[in-house]
PDB file of C-alpha atoms in Angstrom:
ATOM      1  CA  UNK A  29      39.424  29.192   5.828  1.00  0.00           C
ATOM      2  CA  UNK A  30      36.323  27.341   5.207  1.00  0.00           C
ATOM      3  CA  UNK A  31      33.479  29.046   4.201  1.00  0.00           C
ATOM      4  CA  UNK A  32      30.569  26.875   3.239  1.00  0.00           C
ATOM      5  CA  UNK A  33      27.045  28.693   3.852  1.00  0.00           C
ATOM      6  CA  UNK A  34      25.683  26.310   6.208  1.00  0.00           C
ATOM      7  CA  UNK A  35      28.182  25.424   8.517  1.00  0.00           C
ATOM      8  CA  UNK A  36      28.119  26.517  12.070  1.00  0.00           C
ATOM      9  CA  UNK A  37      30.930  29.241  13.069  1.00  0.00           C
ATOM     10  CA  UNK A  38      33.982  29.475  15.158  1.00  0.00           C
ATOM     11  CA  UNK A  39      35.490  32.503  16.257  1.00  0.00           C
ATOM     12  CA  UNK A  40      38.434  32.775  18.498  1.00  0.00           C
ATOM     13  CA  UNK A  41      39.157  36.361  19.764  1.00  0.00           C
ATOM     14  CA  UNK A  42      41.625  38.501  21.763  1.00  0.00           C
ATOM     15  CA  UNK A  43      40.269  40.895  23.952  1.00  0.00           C
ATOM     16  CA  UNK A  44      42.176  44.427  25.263  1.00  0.00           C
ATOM     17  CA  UNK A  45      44.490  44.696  22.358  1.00  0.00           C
ATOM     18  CA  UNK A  46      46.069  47.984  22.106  1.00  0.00           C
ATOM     19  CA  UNK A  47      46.342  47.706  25.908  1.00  0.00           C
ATOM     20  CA  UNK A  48      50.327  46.998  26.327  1.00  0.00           C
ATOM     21  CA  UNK A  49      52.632  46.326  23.877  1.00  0.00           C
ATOM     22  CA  UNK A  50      52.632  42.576  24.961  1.00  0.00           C
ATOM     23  CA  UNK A  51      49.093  42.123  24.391  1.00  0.00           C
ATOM     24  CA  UNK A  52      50.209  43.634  20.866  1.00  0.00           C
ATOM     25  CA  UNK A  53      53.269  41.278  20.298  1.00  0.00           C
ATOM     26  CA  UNK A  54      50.909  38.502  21.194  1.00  0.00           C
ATOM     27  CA  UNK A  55      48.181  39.140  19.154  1.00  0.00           C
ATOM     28  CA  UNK A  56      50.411  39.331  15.743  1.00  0.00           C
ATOM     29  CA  UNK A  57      51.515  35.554  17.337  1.00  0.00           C
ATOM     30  CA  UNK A  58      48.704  33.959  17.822  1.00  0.00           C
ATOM     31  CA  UNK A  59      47.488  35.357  14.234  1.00  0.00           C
ATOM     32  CA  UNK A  60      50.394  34.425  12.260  1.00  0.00           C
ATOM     33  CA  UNK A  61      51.157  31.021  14.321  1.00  0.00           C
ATOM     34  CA  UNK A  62      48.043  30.243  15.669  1.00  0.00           C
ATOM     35  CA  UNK A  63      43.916  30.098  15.774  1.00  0.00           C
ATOM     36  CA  UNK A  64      43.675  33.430  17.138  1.00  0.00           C
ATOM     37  CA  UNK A  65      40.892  35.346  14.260  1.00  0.00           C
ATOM     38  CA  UNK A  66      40.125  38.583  15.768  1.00  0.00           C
ATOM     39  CA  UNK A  67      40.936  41.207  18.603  1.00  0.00           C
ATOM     40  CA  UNK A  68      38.730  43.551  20.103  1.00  0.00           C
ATOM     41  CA  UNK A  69      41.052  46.826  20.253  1.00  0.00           C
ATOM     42  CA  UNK A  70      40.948  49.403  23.034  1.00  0.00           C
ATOM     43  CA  UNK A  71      41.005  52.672  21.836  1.00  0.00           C
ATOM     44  CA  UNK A  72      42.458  54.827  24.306  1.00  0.00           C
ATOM     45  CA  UNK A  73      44.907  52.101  25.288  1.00  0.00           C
ATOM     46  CA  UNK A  74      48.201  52.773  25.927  1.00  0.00           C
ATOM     47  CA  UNK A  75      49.294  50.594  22.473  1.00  0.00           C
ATOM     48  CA  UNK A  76      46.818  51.466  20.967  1.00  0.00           C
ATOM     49  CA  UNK A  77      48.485  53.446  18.029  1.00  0.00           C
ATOM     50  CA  UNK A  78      50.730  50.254  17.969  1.00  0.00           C
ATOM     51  CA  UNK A  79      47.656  47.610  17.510  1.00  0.00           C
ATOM     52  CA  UNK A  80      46.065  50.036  14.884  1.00  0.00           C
ATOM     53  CA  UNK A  81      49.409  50.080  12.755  1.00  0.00           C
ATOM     54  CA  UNK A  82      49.830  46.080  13.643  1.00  0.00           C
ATOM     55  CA  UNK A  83      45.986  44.839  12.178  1.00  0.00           C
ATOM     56  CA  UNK A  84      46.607  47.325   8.797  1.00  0.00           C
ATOM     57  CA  UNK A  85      49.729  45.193   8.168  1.00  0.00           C
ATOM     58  CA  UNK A  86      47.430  42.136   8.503  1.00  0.00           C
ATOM     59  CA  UNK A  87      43.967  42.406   6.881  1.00  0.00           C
ATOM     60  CA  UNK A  88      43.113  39.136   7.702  1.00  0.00           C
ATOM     61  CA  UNK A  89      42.559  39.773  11.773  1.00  0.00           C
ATOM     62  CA  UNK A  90      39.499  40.884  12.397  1.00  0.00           C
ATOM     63  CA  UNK A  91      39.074  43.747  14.365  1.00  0.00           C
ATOM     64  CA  UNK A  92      35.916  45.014  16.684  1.00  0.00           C
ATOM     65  CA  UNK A  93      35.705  47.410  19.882  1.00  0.00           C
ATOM     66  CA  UNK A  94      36.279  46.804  23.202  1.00  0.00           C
ATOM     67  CA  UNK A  95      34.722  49.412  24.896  1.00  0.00           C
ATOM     68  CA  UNK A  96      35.963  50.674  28.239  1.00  0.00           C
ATOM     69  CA  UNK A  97      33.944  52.202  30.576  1.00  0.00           C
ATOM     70  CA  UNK A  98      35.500  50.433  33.851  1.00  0.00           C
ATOM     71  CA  UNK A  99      39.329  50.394  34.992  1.00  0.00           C
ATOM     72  CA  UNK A 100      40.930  51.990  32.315  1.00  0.00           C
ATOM     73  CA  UNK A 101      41.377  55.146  30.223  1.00  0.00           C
ATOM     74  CA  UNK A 102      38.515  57.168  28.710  1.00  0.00           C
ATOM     75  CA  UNK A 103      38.254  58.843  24.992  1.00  0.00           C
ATOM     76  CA  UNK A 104      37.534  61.970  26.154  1.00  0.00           C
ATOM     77  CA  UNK A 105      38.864  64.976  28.449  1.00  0.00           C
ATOM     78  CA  UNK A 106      38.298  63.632  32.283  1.00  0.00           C
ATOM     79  CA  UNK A 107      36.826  67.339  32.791  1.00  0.00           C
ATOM     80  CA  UNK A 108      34.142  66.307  30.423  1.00  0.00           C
ATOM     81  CA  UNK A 109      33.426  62.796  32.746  1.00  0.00           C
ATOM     82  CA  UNK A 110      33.564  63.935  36.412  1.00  0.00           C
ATOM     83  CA  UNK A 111      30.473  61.363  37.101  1.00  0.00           C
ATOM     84  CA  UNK A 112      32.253  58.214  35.407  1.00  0.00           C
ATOM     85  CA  UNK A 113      35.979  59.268  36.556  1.00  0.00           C
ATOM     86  CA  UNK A 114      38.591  59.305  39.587  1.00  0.00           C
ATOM     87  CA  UNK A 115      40.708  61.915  40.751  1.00  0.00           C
ATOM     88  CA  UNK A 116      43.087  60.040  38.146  1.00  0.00           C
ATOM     89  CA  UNK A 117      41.158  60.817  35.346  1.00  0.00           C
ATOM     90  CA  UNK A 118      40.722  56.685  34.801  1.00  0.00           C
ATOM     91  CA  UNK A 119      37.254  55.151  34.712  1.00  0.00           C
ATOM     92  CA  UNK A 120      36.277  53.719  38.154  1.00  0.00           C
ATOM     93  CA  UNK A 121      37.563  50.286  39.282  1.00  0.00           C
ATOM     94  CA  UNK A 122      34.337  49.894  41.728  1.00  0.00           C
ATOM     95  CA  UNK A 123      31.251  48.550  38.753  1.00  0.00           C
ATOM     96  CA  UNK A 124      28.651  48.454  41.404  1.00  0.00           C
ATOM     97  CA  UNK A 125      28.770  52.141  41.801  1.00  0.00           C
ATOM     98  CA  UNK A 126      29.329  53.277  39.036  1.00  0.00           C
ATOM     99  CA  UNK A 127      26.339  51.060  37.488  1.00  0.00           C
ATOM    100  CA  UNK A 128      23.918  52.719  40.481  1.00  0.00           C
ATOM    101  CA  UNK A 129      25.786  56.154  39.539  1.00  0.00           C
ATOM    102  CA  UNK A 130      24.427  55.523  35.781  1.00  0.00           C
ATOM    103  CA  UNK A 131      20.827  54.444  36.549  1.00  0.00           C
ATOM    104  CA  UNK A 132      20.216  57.168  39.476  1.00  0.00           C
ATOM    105  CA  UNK A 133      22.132  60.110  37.952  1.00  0.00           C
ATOM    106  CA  UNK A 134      21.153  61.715  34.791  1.00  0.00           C
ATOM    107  CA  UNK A 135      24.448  63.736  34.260  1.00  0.00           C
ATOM    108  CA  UNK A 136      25.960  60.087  34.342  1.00  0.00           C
ATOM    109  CA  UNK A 137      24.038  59.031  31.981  1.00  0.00           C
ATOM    110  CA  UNK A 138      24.449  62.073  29.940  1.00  0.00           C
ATOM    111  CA  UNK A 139      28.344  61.329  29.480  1.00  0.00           C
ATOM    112  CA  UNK A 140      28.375  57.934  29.433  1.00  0.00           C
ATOM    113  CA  UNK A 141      26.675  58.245  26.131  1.00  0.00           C
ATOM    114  CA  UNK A 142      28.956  60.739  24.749  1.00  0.00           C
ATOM    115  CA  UNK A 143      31.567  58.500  25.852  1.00  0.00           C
ATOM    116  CA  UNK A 144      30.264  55.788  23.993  1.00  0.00           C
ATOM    117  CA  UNK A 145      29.621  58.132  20.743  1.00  0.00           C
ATOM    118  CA  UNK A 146      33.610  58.978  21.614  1.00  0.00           C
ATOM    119  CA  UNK A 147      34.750  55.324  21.189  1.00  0.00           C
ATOM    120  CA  UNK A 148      33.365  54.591  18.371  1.00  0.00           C
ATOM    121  CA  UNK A 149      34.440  57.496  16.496  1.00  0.00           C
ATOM    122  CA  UNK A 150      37.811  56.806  17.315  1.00  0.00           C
ATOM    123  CA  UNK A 151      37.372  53.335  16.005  1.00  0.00           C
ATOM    124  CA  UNK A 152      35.554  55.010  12.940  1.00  0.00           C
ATOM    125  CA  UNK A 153      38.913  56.904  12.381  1.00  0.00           C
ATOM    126  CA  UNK A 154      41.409  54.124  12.386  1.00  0.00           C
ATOM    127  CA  UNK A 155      39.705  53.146   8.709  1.00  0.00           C
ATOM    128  CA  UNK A 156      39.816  49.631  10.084  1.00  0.00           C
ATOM    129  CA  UNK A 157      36.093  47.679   9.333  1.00  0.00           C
ATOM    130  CA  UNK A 158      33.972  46.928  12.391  1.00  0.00           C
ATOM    131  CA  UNK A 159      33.868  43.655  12.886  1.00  0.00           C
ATOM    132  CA  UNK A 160      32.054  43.420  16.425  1.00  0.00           C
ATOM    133  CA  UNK A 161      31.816  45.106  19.497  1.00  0.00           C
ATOM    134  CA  UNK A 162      31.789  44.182  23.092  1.00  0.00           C
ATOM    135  CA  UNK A 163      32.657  45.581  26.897  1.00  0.00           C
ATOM    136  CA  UNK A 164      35.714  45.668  29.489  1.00  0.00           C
ATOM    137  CA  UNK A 165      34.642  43.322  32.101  1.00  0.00           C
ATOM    138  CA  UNK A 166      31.125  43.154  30.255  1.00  0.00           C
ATOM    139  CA  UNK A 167      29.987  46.396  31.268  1.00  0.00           C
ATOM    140  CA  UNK A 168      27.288  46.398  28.552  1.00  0.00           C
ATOM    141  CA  UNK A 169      25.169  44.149  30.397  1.00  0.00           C
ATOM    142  CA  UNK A 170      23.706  46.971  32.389  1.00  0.00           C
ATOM    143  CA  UNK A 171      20.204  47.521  30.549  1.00  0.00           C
ATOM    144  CA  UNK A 172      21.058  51.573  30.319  1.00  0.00           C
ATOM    145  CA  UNK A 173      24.711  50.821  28.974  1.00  0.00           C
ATOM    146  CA  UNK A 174      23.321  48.124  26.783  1.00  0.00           C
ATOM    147  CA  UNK A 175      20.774  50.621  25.002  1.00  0.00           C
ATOM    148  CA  UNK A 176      23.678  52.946  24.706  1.00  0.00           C
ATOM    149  CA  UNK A 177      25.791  50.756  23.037  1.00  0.00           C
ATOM    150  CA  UNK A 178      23.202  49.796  20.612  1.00  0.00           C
ATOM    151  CA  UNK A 179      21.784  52.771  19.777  1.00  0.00           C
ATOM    152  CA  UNK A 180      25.183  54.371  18.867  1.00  0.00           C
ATOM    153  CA  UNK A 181      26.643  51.417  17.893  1.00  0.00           C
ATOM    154  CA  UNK A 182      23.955  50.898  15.037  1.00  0.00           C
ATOM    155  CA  UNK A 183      24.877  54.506  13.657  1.00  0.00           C
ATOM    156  CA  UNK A 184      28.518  53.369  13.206  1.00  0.00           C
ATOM    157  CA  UNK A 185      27.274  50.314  11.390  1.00  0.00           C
ATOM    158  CA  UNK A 186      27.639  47.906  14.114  1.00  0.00           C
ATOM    159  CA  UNK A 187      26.084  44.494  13.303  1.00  0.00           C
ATOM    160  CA  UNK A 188      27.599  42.319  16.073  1.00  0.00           C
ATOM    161  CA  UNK A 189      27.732  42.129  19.798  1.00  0.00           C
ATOM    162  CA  UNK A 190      29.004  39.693  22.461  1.00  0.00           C
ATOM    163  CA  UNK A 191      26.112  38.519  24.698  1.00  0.00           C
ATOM    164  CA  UNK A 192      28.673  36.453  26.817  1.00  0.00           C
ATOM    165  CA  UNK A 193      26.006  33.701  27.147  1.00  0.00           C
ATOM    166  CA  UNK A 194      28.418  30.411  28.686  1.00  0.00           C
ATOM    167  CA  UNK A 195      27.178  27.163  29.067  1.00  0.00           C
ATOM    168  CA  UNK A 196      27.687  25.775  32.490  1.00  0.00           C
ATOM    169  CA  UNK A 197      27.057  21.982  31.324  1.00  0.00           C
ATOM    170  CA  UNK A 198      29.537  19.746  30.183  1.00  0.00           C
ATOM    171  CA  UNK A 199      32.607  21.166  30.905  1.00  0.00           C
ATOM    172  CA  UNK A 200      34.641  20.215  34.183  1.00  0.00           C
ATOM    173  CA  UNK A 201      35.362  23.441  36.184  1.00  0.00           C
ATOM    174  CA  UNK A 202      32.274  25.469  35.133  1.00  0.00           C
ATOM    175  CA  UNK A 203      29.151  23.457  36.466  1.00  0.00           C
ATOM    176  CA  UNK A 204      26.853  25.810  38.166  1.00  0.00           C
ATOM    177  CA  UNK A 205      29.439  29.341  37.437  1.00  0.00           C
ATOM    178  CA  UNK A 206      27.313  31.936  39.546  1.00  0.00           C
ATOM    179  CA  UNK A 207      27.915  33.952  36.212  1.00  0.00           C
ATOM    180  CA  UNK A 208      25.174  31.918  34.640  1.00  0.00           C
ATOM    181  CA  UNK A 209      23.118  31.812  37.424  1.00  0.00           C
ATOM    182  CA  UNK A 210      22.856  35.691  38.433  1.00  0.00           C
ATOM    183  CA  UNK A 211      23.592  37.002  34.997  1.00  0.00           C
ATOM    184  CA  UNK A 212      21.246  34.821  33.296  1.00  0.00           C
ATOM    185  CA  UNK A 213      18.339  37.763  33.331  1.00  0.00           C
ATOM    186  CA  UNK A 214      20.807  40.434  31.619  1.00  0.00           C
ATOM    187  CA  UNK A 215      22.081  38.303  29.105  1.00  0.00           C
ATOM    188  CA  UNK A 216      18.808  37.456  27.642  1.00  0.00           C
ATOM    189  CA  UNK A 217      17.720  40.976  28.040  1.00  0.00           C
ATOM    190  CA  UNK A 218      20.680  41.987  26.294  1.00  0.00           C
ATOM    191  CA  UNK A 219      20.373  39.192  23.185  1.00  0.00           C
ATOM    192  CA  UNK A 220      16.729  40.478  22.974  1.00  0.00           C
ATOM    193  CA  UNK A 221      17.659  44.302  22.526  1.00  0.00           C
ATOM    194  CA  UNK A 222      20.444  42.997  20.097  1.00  0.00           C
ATOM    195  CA  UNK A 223      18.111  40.941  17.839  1.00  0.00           C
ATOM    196  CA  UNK A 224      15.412  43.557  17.859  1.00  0.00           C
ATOM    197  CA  UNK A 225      18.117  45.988  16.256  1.00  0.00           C
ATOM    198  CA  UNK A 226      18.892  43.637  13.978  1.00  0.00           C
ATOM    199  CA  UNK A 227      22.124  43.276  15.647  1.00  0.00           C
ATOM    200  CA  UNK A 228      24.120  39.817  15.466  1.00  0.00           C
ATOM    201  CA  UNK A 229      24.978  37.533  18.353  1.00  0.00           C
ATOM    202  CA  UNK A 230      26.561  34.271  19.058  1.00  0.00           C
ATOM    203  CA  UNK A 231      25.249  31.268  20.123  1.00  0.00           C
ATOM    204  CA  UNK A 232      27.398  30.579  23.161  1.00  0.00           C
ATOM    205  CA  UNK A 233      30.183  32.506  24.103  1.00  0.00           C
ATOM    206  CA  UNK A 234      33.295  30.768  25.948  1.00  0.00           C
ATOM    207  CA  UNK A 235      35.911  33.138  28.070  1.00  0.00           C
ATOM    208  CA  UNK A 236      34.705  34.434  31.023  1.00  0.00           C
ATOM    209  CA  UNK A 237      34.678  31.684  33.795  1.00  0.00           C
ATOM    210  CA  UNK A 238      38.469  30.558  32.712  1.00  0.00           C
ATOM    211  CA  UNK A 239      38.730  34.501  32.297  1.00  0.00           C
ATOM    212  CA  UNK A 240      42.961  34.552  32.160  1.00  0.00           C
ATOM    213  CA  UNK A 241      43.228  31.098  32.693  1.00  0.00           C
ATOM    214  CA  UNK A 242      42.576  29.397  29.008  1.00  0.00           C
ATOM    215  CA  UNK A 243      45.475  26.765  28.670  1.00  0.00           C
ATOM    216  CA  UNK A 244      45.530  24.614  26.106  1.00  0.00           C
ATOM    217  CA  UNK A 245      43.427  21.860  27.432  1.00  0.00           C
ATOM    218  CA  UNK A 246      40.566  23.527  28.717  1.00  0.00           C
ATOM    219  CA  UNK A 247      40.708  25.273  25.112  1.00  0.00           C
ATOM    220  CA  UNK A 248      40.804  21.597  23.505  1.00  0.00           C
ATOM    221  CA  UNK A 249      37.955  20.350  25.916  1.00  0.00           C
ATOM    222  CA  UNK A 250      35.734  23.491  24.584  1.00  0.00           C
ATOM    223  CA  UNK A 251      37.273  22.639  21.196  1.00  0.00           C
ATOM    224  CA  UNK A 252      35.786  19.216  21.497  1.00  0.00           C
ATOM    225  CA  UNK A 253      32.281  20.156  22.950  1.00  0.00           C
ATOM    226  CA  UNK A 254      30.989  22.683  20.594  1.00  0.00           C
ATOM    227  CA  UNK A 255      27.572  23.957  20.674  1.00  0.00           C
ATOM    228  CA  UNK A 256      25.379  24.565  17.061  1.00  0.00           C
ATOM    229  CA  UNK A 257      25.809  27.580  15.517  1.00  0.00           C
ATOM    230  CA  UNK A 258      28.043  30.200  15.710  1.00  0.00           C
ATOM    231  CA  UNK A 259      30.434  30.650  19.140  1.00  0.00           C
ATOM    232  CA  UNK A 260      33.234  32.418  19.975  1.00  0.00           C
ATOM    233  CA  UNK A 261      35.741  32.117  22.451  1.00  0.00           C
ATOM    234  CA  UNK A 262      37.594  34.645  23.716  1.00  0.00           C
ATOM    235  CA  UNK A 263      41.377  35.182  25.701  1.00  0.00           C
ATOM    236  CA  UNK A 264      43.212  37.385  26.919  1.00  0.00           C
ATOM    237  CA  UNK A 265      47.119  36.751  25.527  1.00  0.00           C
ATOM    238  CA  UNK A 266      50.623  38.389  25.878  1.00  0.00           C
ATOM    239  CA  UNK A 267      54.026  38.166  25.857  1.00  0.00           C
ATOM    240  CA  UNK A 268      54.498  38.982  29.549  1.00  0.00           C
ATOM    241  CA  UNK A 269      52.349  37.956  32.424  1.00  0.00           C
ATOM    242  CA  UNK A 270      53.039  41.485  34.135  1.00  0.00           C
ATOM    243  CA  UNK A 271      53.052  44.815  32.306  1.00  0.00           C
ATOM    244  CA  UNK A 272      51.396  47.761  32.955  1.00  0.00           C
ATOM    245  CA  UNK A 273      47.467  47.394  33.341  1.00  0.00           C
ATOM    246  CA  UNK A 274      47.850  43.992  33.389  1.00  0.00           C
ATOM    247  CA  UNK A 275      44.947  41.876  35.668  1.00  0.00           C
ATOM    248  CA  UNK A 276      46.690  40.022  38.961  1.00  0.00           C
ATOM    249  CA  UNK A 277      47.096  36.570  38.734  1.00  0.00           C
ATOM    250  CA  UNK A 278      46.149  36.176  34.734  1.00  0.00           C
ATOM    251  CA  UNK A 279      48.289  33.738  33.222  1.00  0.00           C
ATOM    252  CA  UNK A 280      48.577  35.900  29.954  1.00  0.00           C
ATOM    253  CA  UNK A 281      51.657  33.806  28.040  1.00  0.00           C
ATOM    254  CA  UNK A 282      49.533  30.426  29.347  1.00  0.00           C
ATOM    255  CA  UNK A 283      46.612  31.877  26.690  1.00  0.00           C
ATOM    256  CA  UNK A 284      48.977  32.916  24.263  1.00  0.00           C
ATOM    257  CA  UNK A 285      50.304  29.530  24.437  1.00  0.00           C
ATOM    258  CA  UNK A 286      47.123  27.978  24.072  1.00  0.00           C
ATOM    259  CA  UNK A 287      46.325  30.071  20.836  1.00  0.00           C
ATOM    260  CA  UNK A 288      49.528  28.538  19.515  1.00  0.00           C
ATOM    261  CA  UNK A 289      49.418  25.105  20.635  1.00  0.00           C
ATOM    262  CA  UNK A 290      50.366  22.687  17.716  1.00  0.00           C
ATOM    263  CA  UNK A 291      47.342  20.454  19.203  1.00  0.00           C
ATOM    264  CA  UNK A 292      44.971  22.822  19.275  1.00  0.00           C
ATOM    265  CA  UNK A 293      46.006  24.213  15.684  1.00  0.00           C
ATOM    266  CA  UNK A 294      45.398  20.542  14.400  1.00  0.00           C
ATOM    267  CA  UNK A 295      42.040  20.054  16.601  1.00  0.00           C
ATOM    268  CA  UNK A 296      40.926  23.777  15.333  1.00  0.00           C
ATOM    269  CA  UNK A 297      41.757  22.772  11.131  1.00  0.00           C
ATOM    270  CA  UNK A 298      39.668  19.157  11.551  1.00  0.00           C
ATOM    271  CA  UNK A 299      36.572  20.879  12.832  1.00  0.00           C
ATOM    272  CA  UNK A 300      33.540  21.220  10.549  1.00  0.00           C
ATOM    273  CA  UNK A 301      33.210  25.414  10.726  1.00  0.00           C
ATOM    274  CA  UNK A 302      33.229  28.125   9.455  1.00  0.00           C
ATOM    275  CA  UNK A 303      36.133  29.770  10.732  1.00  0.00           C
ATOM    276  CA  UNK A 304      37.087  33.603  11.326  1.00  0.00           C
ATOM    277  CA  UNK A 305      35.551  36.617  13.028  1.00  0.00           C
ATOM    278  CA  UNK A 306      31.732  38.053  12.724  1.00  0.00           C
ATOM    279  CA  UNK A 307      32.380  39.290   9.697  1.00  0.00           C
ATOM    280  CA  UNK A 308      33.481  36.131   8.236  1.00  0.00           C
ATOM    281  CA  UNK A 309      30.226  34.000   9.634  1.00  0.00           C
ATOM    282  CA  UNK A 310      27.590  35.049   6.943  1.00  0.00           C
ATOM    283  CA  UNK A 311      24.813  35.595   9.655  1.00  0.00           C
ATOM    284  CA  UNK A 312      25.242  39.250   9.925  1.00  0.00           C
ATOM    285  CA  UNK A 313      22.715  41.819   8.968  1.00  0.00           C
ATOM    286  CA  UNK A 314      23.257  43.955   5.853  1.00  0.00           C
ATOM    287  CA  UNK A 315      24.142  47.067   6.710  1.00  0.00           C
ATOM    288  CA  UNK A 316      23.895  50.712   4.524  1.00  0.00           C
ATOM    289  CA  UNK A 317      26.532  53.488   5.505  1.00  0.00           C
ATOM    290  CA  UNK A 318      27.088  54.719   9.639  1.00  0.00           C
ATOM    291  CA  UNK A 319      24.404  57.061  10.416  1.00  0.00           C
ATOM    292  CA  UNK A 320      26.327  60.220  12.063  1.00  0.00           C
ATOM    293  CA  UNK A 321      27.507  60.424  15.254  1.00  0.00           C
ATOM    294  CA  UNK A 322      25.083  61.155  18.477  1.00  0.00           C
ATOM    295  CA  UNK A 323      26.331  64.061  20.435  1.00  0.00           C
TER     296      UNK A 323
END
């Protein structure tokens, strides 16, 4: 790993391990055989115990927090979330009202925080070192959740987020992504209430318009076009392309091939950055112990 002061950073992340033991299987793959640096680990997933066992046999993958607040299972009792649950107990699949549920409701609000504080306690108890932490479907845009996240996320020493912040120039297939163009407003009001806490983010952040669809060349052509400073790209990889909570239509084992593509192994070692996860990229804020948790 190179880790000269003033180069500009690479990191290459997994998102939703501890979901399924695939995601698991191919996690420890594209670590061992591949480019893949860090995972972002769901704590109430169903492999989650597995993933937490899996990055203490290998210190070397970083590990941050996905947090879920949107299709999938919460931290806490469902009797203690009736405003962010269904009748299954499992967060919401519709965002839209569950975001209006969260701004209009102050109950919602109310338990999505102690969700939050719930999370990151759990991640607290694994012993594992925070590297970063970012949202299920990117939840944490919405200004409320955002301040959340920060605000409890600083008192468990969190010093980096994902503002997911793509560049929609330059790369064939993601000219003029409506993400940019709608999102544009939340992201920078998210990077601002990350920098004024002192809180790291990347440059550009690569993943969400080829969001289960990163083969190995569109990895290569991002490979090849790298913005300054630090970015990070993140997949979604397995050992399966269906398993349960699996996304329709992802083409998990094409990512996991990608991560392990002899090409993009060679393309990844010639670059000129610092490679790794957040904690690895020497732009992060100092950081004394976690404050305690917020109730």
């Amino acid at each position: 790993m190179n880790t000269a002061g003033t180069l500009d950073g690479l990191i290459i992340n997994a998102d939703d391990f501890g979901l399924a033991p695939e995601v698991n299987d191919a996690v420890e793959r594209a670590h061992k055989d591949g480019v893949l640096a860090s995972a972002s680990l769901m704590v109430a997933g169903a492999a989650a115990g597995k993933a937490i066992a899996l990055a203490r046999r290998m210190p070397s993958l970083r590990v941050g927090l996905h947090l879920v607040l949107a299709e999938g299972a919460p931290v806490l009792p469902a009797d203690e979330l009736s405003e962010l649950v269904d009748g299954n107990g499992r967060f919401r699949r519709e965002m839209v009202g569950t975001a209006f549920r969260i701004a209009l409701r102050a109950p919602a609000r109310l338990q999505l925080r102690r969700e939050i504080a719930a999370q990151f306690e759990a991640f607290r108890k694994t012993g594992l070192p925070l590297d970063h932490v970012n949202a299920h479907k990117h939840f944490h845009l919405h200004p409320i959740i955002a301040d959340a996240v920060i605000d409890v996320g600083r008192r468990y020493g969190m010093t980096a987020l994902r503002v997911p912040n793509e560049p929609a120039h330059g790369f064939s297939g993601m000219t003029g992504s409506w993400q940019a163009r709608c999102l544009a407003p939340y992201l920078a009001l998210l990077r601002r209430k990350a920098r004024r806490n002192s809180v790291f983010t990347p440059a550009a952040v690569f993943g969400w318009k080829w969001s289960g669809a990163m083969t190995a060349d569109r990895l290569m052509a991002i490979l090849a076009r790298l913005p300054r400073g630090t970015v990070e790209i993140y997949t979604h990889p397995a050992a399966a392309d269906t398993f349960p909570g699996c996304a329709a239509g992802y083409d998990y084992t094409g990512e996991l091939a990608a991560l392990t593509d002899p090409d993009a192994i060679a393309m990844v070692r010639t670059l000129n950055r610092r490679l790794g996860g957040y904690a690895d990229m020497g732009e992060l804020p100092r950081v004394g112990a976690a404050l305690p948790a917020v109730p």
